[in-house]
Coordinates of C-alpha atoms and ligand atoms in Angstrom, one line a residue:
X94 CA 110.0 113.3 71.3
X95 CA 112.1 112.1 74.0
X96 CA 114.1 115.4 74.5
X97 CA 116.3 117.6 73.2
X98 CA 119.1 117.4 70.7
X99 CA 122.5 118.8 70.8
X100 CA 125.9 118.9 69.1
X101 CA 128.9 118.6 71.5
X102 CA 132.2 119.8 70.4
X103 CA 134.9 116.9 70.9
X104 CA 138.3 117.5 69.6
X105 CA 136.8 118.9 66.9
X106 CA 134.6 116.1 65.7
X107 CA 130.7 117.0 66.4
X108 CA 129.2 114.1 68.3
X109 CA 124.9 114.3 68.3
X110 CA 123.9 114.4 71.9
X111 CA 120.3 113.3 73.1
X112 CA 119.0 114.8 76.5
X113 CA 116.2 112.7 77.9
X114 CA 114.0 113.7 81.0
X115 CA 113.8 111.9 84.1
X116 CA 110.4 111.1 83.2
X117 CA 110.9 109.5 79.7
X118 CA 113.9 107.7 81.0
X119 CA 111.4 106.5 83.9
X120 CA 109.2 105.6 81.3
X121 CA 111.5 103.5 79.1
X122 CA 113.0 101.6 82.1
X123 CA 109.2 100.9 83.3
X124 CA 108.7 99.6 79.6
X125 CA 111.8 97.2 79.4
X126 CA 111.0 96.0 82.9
X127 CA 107.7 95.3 81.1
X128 CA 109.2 93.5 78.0
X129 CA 111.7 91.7 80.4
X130 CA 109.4 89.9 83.1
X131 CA 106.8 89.3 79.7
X132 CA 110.2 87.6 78.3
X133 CA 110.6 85.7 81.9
X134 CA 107.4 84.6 82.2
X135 CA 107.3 82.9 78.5
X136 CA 110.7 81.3 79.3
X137 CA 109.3 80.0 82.3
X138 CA 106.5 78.0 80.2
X139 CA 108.8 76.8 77.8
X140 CA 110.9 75.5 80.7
X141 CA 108.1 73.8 82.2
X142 CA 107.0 72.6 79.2
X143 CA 109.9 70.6 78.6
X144 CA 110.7 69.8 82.6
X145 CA 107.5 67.9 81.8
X146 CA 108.5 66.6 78.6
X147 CA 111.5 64.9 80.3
X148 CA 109.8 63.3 83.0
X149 CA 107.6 60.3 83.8
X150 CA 103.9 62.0 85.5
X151 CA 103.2 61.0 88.4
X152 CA 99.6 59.0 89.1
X153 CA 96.6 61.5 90.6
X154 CA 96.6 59.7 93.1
X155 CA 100.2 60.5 94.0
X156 CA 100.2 64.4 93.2
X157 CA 97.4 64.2 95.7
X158 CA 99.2 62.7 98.5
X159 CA 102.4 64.8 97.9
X160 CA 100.2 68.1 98.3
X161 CA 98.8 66.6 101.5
X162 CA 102.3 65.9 102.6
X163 CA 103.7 69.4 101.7
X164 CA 100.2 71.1 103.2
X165 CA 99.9 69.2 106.1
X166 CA 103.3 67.8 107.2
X167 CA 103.4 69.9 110.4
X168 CA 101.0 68.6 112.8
X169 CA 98.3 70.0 109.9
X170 CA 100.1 72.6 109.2
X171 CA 102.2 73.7 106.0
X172 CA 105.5 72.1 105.6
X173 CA 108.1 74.7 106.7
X174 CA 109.7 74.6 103.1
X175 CA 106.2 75.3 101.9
X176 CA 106.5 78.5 99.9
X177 CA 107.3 80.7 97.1
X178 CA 109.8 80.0 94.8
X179 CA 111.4 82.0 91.9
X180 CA 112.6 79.2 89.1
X181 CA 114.4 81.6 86.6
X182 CA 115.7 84.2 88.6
X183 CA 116.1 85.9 92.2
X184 CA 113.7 88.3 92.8
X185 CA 112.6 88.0 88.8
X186 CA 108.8 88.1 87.9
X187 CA 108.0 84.5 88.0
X188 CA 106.9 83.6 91.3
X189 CA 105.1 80.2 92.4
X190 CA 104.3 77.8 95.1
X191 CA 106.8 75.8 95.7
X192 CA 109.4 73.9 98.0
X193 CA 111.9 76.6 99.0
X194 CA 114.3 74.0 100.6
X195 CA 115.0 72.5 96.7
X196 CA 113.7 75.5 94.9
X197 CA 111.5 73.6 92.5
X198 CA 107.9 74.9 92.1
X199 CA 105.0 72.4 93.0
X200 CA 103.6 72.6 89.4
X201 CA 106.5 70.5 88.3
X202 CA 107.8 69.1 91.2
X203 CA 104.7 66.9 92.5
X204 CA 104.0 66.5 88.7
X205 CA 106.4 64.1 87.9
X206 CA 107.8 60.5 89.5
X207 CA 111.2 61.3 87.1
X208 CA 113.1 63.5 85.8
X209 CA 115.1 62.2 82.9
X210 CA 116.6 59.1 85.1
X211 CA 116.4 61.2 88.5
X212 CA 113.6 60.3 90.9
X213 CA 111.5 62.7 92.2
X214 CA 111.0 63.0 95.6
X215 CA 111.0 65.3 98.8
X216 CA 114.3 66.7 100.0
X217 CA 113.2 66.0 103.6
X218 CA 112.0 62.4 102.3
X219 CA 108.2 62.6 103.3
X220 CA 107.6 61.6 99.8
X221 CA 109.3 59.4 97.9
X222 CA 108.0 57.4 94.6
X223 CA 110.7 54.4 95.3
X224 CA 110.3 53.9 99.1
X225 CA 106.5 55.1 99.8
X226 CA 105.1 54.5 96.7
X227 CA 104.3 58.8 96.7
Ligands
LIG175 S1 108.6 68.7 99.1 FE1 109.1 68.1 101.2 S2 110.4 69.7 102.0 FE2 109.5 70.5 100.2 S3 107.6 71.6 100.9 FE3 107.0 69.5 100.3 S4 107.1 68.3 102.3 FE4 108.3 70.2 102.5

């Protein structure tokens, strides 16, 4: 039962009123929270899915050099763009490692050389498919 049912008296008409608890209404908000980051996370997949459906992949060869340019650039260190990323929404459930200066998570990004008839490449140009062969 979510709470308790009343008739208000509005210009004569009866209008049904529900009163639900701060805890059920808790409850339901936790629950569509629930529905809509299950909802984000499947969109995200299907996104992906066809991100990499549009795109040429890129060689292993090449995914592993991007990584070791995106993990290492900084004298060994991470990249400074090296970081989480949120593709759907701000502050959404879908979070991933990605470049935060372009926004695009690594698990597309150093996936693919192009993207439709865009080339793929790092927005600070330590990799690029056309000029380093990355
Ligand atoms: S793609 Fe380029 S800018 Fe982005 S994290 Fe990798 S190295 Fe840094």
């Amino acid at each position: 039962m979510l709470g308790n049912a009343a008739i208000a008296k509005t210009g004569g008409a009866k209008v049904p009123m529900v009163y639900i608890s701060s805890m059920v209404l808790e409850e339901i908000k936790h629950r569509v929270q629930q529905l809509s980051d299950a909802a984000e996370k499947r969109l995200w997949k299907l996104t992906k899915a066809s991100i990499m459906s549009g795109g040429t992949k890129a060689p292993e060869e090449v995914v592993k050099a991007r990584e070791r340019a995106c993990e290492t650039s900084q004298g060994g260190k991470p990249c400074q763009y090296n970081g989480m990323v949120e593709p759907i929404r701000e502050g959404g459930a879908v979070k991933l490692p990605g470049c935060t200066q372009c926004g695009c998570p690594f698990e597309t990004k150093r996936q693919l050389l192009t993207l439709g008839t865009v080339k793929v490449k790092c927005p600070l140009g330590l990799w690029d498919f056309e000029n380093q062969n990355l």
